[in-house]
Short mmCIF file of C-alpha atoms in Angstrom, two decimals:
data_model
loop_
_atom_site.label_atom_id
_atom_site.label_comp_id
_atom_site.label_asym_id
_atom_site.label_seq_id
_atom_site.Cartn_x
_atom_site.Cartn_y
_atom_site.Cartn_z
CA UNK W 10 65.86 -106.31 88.27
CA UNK W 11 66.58 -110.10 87.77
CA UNK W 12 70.41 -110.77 86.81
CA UNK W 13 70.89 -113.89 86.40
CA UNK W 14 75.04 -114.87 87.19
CA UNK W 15 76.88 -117.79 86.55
CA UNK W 16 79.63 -118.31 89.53
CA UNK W 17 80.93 -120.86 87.39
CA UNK W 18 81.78 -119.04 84.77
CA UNK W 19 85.44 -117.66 83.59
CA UNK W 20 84.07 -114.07 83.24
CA UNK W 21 83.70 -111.95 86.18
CA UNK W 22 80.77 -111.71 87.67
CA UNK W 23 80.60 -107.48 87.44
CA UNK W 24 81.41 -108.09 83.47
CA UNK W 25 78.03 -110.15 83.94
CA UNK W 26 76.60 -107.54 85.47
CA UNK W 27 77.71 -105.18 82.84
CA UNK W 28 76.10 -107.72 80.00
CA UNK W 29 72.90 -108.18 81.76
CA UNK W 30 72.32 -104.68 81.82
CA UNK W 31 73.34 -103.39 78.67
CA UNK W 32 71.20 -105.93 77.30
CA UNK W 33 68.33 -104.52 78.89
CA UNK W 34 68.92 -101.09 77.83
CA UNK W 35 69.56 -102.06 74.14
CA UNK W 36 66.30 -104.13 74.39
CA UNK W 37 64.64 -101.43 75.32
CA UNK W 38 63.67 -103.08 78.96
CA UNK W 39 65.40 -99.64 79.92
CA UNK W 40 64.56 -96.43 78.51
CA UNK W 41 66.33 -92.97 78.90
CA UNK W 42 65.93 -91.78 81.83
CA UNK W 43 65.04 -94.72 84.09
CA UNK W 44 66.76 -95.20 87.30
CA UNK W 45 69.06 -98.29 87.55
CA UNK W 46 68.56 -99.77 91.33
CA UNK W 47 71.12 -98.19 94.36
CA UNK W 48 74.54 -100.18 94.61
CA UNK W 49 73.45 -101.35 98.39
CA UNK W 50 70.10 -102.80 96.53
CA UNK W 51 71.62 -104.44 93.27
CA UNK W 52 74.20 -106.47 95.78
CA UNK W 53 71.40 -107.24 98.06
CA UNK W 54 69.31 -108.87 95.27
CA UNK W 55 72.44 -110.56 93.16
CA UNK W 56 74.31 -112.06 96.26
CA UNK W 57 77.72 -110.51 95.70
CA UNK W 58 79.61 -107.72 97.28
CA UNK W 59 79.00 -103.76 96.75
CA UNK W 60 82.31 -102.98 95.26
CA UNK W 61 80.60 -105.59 92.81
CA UNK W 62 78.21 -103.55 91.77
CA UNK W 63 80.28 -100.30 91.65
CA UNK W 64 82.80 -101.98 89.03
CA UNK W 65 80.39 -102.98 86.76
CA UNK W 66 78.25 -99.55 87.10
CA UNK W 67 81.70 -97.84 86.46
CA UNK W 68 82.22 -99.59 83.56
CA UNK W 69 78.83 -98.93 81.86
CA UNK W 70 79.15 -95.21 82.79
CA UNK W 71 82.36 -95.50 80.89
CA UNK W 72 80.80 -96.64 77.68
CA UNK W 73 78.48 -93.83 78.03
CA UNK W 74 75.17 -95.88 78.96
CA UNK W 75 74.41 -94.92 82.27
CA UNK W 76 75.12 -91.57 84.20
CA UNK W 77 75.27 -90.93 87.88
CA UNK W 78 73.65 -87.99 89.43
CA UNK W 79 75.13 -86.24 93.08
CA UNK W 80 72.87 -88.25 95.91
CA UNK W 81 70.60 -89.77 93.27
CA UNK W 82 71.79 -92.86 92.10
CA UNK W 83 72.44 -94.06 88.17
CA UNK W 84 70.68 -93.73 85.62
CA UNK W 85 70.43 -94.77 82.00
CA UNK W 86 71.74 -92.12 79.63
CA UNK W 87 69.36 -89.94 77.69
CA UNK W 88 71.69 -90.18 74.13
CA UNK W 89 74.48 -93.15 74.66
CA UNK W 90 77.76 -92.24 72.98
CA UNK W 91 78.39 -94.49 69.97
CA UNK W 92 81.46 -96.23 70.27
CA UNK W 93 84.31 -93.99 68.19
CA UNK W 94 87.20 -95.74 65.99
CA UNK W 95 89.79 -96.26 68.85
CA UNK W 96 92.56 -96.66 65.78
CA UNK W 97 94.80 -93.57 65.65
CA UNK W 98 95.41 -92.17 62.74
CA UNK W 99 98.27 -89.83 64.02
CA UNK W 100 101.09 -90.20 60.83
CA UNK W 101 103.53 -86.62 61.32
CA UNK W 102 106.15 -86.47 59.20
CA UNK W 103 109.69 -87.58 60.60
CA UNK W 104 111.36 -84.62 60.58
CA UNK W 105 114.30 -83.71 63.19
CA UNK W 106 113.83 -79.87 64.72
CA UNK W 107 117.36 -78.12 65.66
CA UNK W 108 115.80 -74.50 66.46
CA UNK W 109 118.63 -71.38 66.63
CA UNK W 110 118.81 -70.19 70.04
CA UNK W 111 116.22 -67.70 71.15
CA UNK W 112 114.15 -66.50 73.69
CA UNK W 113 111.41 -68.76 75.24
CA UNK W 114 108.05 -68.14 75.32
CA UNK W 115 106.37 -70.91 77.77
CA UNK W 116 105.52 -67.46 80.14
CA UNK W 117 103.58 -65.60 77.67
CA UNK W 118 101.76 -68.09 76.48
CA UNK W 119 101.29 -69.49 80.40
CA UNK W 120 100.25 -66.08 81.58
CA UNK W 121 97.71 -65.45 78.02
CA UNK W 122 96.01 -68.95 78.92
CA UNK W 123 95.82 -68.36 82.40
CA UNK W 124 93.71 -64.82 81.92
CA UNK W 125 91.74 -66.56 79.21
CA UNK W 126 91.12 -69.71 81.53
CA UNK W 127 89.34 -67.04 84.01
CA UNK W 128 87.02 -65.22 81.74
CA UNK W 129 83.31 -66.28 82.79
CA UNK W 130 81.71 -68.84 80.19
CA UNK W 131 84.93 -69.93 78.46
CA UNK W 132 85.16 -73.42 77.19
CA UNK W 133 89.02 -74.48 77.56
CA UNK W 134 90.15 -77.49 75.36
CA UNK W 135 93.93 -75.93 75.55
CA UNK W 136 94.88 -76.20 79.07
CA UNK W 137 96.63 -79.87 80.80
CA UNK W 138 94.65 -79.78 83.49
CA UNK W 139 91.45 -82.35 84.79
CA UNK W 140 88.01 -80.04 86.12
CA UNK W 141 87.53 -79.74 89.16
CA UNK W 142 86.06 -83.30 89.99
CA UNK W 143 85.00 -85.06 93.47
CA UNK W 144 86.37 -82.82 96.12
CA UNK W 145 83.05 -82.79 98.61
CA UNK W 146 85.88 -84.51 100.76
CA UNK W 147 88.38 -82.15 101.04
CA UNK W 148 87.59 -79.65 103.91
CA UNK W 149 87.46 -82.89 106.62
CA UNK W 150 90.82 -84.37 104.60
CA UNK W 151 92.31 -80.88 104.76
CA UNK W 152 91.26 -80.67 108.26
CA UNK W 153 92.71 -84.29 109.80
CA UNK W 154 95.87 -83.66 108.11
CA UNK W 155 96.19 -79.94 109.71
CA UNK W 156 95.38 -81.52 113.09
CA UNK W 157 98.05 -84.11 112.66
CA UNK W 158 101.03 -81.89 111.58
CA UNK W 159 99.96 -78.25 114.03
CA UNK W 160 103.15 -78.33 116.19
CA UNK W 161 105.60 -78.58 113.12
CA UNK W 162 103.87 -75.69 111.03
CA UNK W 163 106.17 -73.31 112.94
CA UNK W 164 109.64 -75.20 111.81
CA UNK W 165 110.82 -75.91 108.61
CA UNK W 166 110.87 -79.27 107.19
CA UNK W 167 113.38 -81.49 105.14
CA UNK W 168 114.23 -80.91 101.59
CA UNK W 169 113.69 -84.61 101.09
CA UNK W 170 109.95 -84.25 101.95
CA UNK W 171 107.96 -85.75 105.02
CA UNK W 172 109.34 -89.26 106.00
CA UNK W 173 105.45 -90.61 105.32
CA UNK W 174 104.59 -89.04 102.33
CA UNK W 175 107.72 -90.48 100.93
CA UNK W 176 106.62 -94.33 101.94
CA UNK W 177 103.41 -93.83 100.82
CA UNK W 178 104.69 -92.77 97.36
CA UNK W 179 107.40 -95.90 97.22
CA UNK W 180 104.28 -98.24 97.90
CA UNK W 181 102.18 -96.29 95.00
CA UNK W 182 105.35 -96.97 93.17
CA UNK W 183 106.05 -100.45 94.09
CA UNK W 184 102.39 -101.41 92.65
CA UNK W 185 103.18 -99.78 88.90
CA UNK W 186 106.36 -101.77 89.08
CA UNK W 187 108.79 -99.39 90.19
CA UNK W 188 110.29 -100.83 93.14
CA UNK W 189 111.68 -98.03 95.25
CA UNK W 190 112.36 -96.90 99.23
CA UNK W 191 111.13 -93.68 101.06
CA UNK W 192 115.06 -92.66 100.56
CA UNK W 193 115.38 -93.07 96.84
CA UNK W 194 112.46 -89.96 97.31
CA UNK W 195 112.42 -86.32 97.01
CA UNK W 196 109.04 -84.61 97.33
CA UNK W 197 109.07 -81.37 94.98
CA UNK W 198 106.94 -77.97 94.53
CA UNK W 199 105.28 -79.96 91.25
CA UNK W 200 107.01 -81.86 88.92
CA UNK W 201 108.13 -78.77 87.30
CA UNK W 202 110.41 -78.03 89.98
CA UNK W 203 111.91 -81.95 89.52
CA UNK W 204 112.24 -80.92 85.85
CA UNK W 205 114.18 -77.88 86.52
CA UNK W 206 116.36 -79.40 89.55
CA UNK W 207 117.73 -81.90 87.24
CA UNK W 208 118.01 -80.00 84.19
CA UNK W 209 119.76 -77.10 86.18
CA UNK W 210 122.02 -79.88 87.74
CA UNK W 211 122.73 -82.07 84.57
CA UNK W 212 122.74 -79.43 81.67
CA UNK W 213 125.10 -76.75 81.35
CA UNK W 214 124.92 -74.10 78.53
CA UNK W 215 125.74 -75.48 74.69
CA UNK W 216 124.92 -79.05 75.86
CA UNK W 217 122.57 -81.15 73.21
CA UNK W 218 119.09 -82.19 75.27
CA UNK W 219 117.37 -84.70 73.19
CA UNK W 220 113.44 -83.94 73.27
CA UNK W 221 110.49 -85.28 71.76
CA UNK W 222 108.80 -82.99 68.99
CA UNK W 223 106.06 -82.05 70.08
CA UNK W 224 107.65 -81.57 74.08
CA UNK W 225 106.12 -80.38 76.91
CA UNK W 226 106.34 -76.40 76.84
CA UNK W 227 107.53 -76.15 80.05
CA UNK W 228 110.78 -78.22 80.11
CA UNK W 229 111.58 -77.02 76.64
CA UNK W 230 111.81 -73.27 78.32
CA UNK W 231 113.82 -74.43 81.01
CA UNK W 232 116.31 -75.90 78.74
CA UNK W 233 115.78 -72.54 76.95
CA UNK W 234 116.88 -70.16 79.88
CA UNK W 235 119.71 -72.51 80.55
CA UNK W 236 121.10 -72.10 76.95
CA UNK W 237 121.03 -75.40 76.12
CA UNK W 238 120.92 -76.69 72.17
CA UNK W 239 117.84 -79.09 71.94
CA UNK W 240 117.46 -81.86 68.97
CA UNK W 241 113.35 -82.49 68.35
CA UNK W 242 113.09 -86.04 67.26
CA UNK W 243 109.46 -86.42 66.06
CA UNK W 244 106.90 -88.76 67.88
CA UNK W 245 105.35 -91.59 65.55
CA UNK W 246 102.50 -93.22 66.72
CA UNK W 247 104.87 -95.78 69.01
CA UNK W 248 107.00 -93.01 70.47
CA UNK W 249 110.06 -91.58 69.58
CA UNK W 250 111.49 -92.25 66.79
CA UNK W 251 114.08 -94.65 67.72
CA UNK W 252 116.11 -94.83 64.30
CA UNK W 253 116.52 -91.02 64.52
CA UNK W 254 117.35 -91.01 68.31
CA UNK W 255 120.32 -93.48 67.37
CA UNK W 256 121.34 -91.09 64.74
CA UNK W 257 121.64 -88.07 66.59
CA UNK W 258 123.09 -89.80 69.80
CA UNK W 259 125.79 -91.26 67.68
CA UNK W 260 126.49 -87.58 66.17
CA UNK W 261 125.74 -84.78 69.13
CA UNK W 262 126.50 -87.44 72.17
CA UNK W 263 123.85 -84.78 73.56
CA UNK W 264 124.30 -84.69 77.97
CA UNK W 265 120.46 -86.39 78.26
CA UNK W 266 117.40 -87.22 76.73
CA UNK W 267 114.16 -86.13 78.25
CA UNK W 268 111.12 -88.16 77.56
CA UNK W 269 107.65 -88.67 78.69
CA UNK W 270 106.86 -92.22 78.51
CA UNK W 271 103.25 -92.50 79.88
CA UNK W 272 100.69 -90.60 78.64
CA UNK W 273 103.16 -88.15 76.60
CA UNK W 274 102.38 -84.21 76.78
CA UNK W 275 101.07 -83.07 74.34
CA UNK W 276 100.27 -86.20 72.03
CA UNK W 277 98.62 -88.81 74.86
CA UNK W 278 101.16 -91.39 73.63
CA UNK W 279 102.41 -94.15 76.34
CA UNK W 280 105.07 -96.50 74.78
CA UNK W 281 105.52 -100.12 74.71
CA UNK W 282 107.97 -102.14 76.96
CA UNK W 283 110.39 -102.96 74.08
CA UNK W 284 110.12 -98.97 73.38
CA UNK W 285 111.33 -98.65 76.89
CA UNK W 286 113.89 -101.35 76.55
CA UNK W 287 115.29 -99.79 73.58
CA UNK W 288 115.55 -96.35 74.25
CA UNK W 289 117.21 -97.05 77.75
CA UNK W 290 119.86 -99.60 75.59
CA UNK W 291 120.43 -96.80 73.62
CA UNK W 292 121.21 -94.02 76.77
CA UNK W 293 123.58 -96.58 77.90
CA UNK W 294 125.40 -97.06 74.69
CA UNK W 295 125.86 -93.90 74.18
CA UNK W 296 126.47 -92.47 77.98
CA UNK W 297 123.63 -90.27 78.14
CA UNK W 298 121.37 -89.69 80.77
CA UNK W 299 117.58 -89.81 80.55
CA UNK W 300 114.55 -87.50 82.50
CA UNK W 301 111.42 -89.63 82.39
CA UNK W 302 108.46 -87.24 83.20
CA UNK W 303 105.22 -89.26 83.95
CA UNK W 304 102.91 -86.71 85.36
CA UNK W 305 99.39 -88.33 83.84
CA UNK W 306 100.43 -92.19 84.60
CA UNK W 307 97.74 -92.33 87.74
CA UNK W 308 94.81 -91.85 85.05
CA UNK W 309 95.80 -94.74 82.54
CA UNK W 310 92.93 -96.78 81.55
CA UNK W 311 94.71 -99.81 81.50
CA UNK W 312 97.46 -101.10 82.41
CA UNK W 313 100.67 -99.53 81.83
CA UNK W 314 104.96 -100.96 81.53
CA UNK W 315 106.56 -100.51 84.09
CA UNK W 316 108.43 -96.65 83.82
CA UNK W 317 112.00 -96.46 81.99
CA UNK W 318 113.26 -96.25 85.69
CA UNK W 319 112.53 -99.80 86.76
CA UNK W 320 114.69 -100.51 84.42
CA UNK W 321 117.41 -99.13 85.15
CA UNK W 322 120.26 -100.74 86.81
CA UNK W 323 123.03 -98.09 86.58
CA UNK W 324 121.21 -95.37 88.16
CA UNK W 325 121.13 -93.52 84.48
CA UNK W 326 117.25 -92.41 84.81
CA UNK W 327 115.63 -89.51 86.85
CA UNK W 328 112.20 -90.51 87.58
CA UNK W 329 109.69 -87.17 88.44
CA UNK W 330 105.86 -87.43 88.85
CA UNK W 331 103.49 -85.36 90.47
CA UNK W 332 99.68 -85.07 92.10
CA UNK W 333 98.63 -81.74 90.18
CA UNK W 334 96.75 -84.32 87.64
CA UNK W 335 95.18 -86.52 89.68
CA UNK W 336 94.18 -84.24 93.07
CA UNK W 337 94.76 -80.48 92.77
CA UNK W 338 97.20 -78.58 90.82
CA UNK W 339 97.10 -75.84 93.57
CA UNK W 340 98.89 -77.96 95.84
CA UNK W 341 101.83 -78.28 94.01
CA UNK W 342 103.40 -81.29 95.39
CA UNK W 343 105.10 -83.65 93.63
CA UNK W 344 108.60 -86.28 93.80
CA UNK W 345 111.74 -87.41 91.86
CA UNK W 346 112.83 -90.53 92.18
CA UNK W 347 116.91 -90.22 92.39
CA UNK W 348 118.93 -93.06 92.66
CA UNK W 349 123.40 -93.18 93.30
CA UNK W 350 125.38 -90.44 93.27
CA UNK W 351 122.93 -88.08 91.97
CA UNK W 352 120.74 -87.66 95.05
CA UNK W 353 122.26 -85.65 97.20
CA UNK W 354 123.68 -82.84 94.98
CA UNK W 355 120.29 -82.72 93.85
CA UNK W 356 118.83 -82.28 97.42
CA UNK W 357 121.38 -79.67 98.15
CA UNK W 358 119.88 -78.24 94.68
CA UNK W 359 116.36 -78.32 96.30
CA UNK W 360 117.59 -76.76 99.61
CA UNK W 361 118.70 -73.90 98.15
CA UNK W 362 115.99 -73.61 95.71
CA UNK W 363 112.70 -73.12 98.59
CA UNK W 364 114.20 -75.31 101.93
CA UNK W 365 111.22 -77.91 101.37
CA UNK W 366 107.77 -77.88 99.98
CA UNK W 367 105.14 -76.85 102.08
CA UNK W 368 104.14 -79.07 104.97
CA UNK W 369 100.30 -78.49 104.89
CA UNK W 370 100.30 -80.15 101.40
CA UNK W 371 102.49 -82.25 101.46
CA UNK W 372 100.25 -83.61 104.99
CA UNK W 373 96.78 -83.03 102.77
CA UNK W 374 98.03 -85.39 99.55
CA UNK W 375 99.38 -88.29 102.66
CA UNK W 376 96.25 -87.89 104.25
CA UNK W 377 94.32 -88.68 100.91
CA UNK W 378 96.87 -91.65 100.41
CA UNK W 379 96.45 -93.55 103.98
CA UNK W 380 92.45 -92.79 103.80
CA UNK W 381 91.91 -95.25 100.68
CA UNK W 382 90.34 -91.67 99.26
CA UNK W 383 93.02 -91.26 96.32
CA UNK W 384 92.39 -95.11 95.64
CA UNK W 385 88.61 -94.53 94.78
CA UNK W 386 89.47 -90.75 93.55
CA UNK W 387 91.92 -92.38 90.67
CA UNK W 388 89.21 -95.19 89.92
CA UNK W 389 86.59 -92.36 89.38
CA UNK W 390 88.73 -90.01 87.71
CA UNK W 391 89.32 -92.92 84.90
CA UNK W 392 85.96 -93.96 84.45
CA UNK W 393 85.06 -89.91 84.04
CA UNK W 394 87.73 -89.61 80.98
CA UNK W 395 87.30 -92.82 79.22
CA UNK W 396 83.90 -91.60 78.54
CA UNK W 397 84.86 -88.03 77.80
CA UNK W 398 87.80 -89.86 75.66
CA UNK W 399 85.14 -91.55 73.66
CA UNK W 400 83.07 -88.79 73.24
CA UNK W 401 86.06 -86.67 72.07
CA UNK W 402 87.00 -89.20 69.12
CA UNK W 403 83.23 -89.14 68.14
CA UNK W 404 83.24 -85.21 67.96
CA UNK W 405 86.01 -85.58 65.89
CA UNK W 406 85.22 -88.23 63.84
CA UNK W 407 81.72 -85.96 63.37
CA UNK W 408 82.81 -82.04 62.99
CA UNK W 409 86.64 -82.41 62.19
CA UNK W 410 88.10 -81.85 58.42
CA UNK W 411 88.46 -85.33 56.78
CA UNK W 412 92.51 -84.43 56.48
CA UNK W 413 92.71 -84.11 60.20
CA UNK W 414 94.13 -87.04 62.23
CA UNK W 415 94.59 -87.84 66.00
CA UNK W 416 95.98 -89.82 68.40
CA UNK W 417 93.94 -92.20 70.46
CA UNK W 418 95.15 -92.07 74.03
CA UNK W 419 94.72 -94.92 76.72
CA UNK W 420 94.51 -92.64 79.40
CA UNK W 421 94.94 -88.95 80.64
CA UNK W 422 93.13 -86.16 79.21
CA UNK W 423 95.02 -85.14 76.43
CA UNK W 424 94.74 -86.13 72.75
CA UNK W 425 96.92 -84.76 69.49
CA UNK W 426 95.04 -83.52 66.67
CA UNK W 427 97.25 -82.82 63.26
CA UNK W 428 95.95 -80.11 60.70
CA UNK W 429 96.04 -79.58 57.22
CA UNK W 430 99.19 -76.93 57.16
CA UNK W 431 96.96 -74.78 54.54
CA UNK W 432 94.93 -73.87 57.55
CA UNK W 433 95.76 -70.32 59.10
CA UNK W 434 95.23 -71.51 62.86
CA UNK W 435 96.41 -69.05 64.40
CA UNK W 436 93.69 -66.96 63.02
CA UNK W 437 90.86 -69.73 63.42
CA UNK W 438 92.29 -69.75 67.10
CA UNK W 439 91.70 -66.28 67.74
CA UNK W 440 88.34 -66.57 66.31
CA UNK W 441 87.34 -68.97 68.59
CA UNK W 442 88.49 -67.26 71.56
CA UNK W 443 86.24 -64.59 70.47
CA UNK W 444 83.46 -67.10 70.81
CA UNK W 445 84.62 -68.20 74.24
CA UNK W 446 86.13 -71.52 73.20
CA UNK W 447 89.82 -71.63 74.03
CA UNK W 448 92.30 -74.05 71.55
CA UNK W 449 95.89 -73.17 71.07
CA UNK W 450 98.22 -73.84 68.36
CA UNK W 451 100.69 -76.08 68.30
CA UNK W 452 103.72 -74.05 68.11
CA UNK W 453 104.65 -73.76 71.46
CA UNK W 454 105.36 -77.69 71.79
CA UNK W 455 108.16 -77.20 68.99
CA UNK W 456 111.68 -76.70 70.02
CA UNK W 457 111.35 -74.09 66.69
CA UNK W 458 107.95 -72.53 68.04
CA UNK W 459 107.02 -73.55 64.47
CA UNK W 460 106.07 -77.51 63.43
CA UNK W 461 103.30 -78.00 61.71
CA UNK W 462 99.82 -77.40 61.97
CA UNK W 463 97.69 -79.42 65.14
CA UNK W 464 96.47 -78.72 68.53
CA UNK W 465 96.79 -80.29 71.78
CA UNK W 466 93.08 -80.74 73.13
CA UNK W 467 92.00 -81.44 76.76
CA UNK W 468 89.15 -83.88 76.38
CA UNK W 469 88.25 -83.77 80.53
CA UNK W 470 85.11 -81.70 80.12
CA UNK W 471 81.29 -83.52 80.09
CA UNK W 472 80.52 -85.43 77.03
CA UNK W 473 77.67 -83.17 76.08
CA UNK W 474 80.22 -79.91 76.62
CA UNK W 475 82.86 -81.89 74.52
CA UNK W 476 80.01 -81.99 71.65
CA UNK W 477 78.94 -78.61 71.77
CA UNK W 478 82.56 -77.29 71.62
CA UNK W 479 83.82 -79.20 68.99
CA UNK W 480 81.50 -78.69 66.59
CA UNK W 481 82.16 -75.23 66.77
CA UNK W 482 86.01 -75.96 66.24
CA UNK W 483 85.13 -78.09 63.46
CA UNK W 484 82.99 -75.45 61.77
CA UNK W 485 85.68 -72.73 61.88
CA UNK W 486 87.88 -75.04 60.51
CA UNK W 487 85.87 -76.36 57.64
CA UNK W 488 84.88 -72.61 56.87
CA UNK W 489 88.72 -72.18 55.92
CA UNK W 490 89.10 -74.96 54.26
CA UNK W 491 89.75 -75.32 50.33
#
């Protein structure tokens, strides 16, 4: 394959890769099907290094022109997604949600996805998790880490988390512009234990919690089993909705706010650096404290601000991530960033809540972080979803109801999907179950358990799944509509 490259030029040479090649397959030189030379050859015959070659394959799998197959190489793809409209269309209405107390239902609806998620041949669109995706590597990772940490399997660890684990994370940190030490660290069982260590430790009952609307289900139950009085303040397609957050901070002086600013669950929303700015301004004006949960940052497709917490000077923000996205939710390891007086009240928290997380993976995610594996794991895992993304958007943009809108997210695997209200989705949901497809209702990501009519929709599966699936959704919800 000739490719010719100008080292001169301003673009990058695997962009010129990328050009060359698409050429040929829009030409025609390339037909569906035909193999596209190994990595080790393409470098070989262009002069230039493998990773090279593995950027600019990565990026043309991306855009849905070429496919790789296990131990066979790349290949040029049979049907090549058409580029979608990457302009959201997501508009809710701004309307502020102050539900009366009441009993949360985050474990029913946990526990009814969870048995669904295991029945043979269902299609889940409804769950937050990734497929299982590039783990031949595993069993020897799993392995050198056991062999390195034997001896202290029989002690118990530190509620802070293993001393290594925690530098490894700070450097992670350090490069998305969150400059941080291994002490600033706690390693937690998930983020969903840092959630619930520092609402437990800042919230007591009849506080106001500021949340988004829609919220991740899980931190709204928390808050709901500590008693606490949660204002929704809608999401617009920037965020939160800054004019109303000033509103109700001036009025409620609510104890904290509790945002995602990355990659929001369940809309796919990241926020701009004068969002950031703003909303942090506003926490300080107002002497409230602010949870910034960040668990899909790793799988941006671009580059991202740097988190709320970077930004902070007077130790005002709680910072919690986790791994479950990006390696294995099983393993259930995942860190706060605490900084000042907080920390070690909320260690003490963590002590008594399980000693420490468990050493074995806690050892298994370090081992993935000082082989380079997580590196090349996060790379892959972005390419994967951009395409997926794409072909998501152009299953919507195909099947969906013409009143339906969505957001367009730069990352993740999640993506917001509003409905005409007139629909009876919970009905249409149940159908589709029947059918083996799996969607949810919104109505669990409202403070209210009420909101209005959309569905959060996990967009991780294969393109050709993705179509097949939500055509289906789109037919059952055409068939209901006026």
């Amino acid at each position: 394959m000739q490719i010719p490259l100008d080292r001169q030029a301003e673009q990058p040479i695997y962009l010129q890769i990328r050009d060359r090649i698409r050429l040929l397959i829009h030409s025609g030189a390339l037909q569906p099907g035909d193999r596209l030379p190994s990595v080790r050859e393409l470098a070989k015959e262009t002069a230039v290094n493998k990773l090279t070659v593995i950027e600019a394959y990565s990026v043309l799998e991306a855009d849905g022109l070429i496919h790789a197959r296990q131990g066979a190489g790349y290949f040029v793809t049979c049907c090549p997604i058409i580029p979608p409209s990457l302009v959201s269309s997501f508009a809710p209405v701004q309307q502020v949600v102050i539900p009366p107390p009441q009993c949360g239902t985050f474990c029913k609806s946990y526990m009814t996805s969870f048995e669904a998620q295991r029945q043979p041949g269902i299609l889940d669109f409804s769950s937050g998790f990734p497929q299982a995706f590039g783990l031949e590597d595993l069993q020897r990772i799993a392995r050198r880490a056991m062999s390195q940490i034997a001896e202290t399997l029989y002690q118990y660890d530190t509620p802070r988390g293993l001393q290594t684990l925690r530098q490894q994370i700070a450097q992670l940190l350090v490069q998305r512009g969150l400059v941080v030490s291994a002490d600033d660290l706690i390693v937690t069982t998930g983020s969903m234990q840092g959630i619930s260590l520092a609402l437990r430790y800042f919230v007591q009952p009849g506080d106001w919690v500021i949340v988004e609307t829609p919220c991740y289900h899980g931190a709204l139950s928390i808050l709901e089993n500590l008693r606490a009085r949660t204002i929704g303040i809608p999401m617009t397609p920037n965020g939160m909705n800054l004019e109303l957050l000033e509103q109700y901070l001036k009025s409620h002086r609510p104890r904290l706010i509790y945002t995602v600013s990355t990659l929001h669950n369940p809309t796919g929303i990241t926020t701009a650096l004068d969002h950031r700015k703003r909303l942090l301004a506003l926490a300080q004006q107002y002497d409230c404290l602010v949870l910034e949960d960040n668990a899909y940052e790793g799988l941006s497709f671009e580059p991202v601000p740097p988190p709320i917490k970077a930004l902070d000077p007077h130790d005002r923000v709680v910072y919690v991530s986790t791994f479950s996205k990006t390696l294995m939710g099983g393993l259930r390891v995942g860190y706060m960033v605490v900084t000042g007086a907080h920390q070690q009240p909320l260690i003490e928290q963590k002590l008594i809540d399980d000693l420490h997380t468990p050493t074995p993976s806690q050892a298994i995610v370090s081992e993935y972080l000082a082989s380079g594996h997580y590196r090349h794991r996060l790379r892959d895992l972005q390419t994967y979803h951009l395409q997926s993304r794409n072909a998501m958007l152009q299953a919507l943009e195909q099947y969906f109801p013409q009143e339906a809108t969505w957001t367009v997210p730069t990352g993740g695997l999640l993506l917001w999907v509003q409905l005409s209200d007139e629909l009876p989705l919970e009905q249409i949901c149940h159908r589709l179950r029947e059918q083996k497809i799996l969607v949810t209702p919104a109505t669990p990501f409202f403070p209210d358990r009420k909101g209005y009519n959309a569905m959060r929709l996990n967009y991780s599966h294969p393109p050709e799944t993705i179509d097949w699936g939500i055509s289906r959704v789109g037919r059952a919800l055409k068939s209901y509509s006026k």
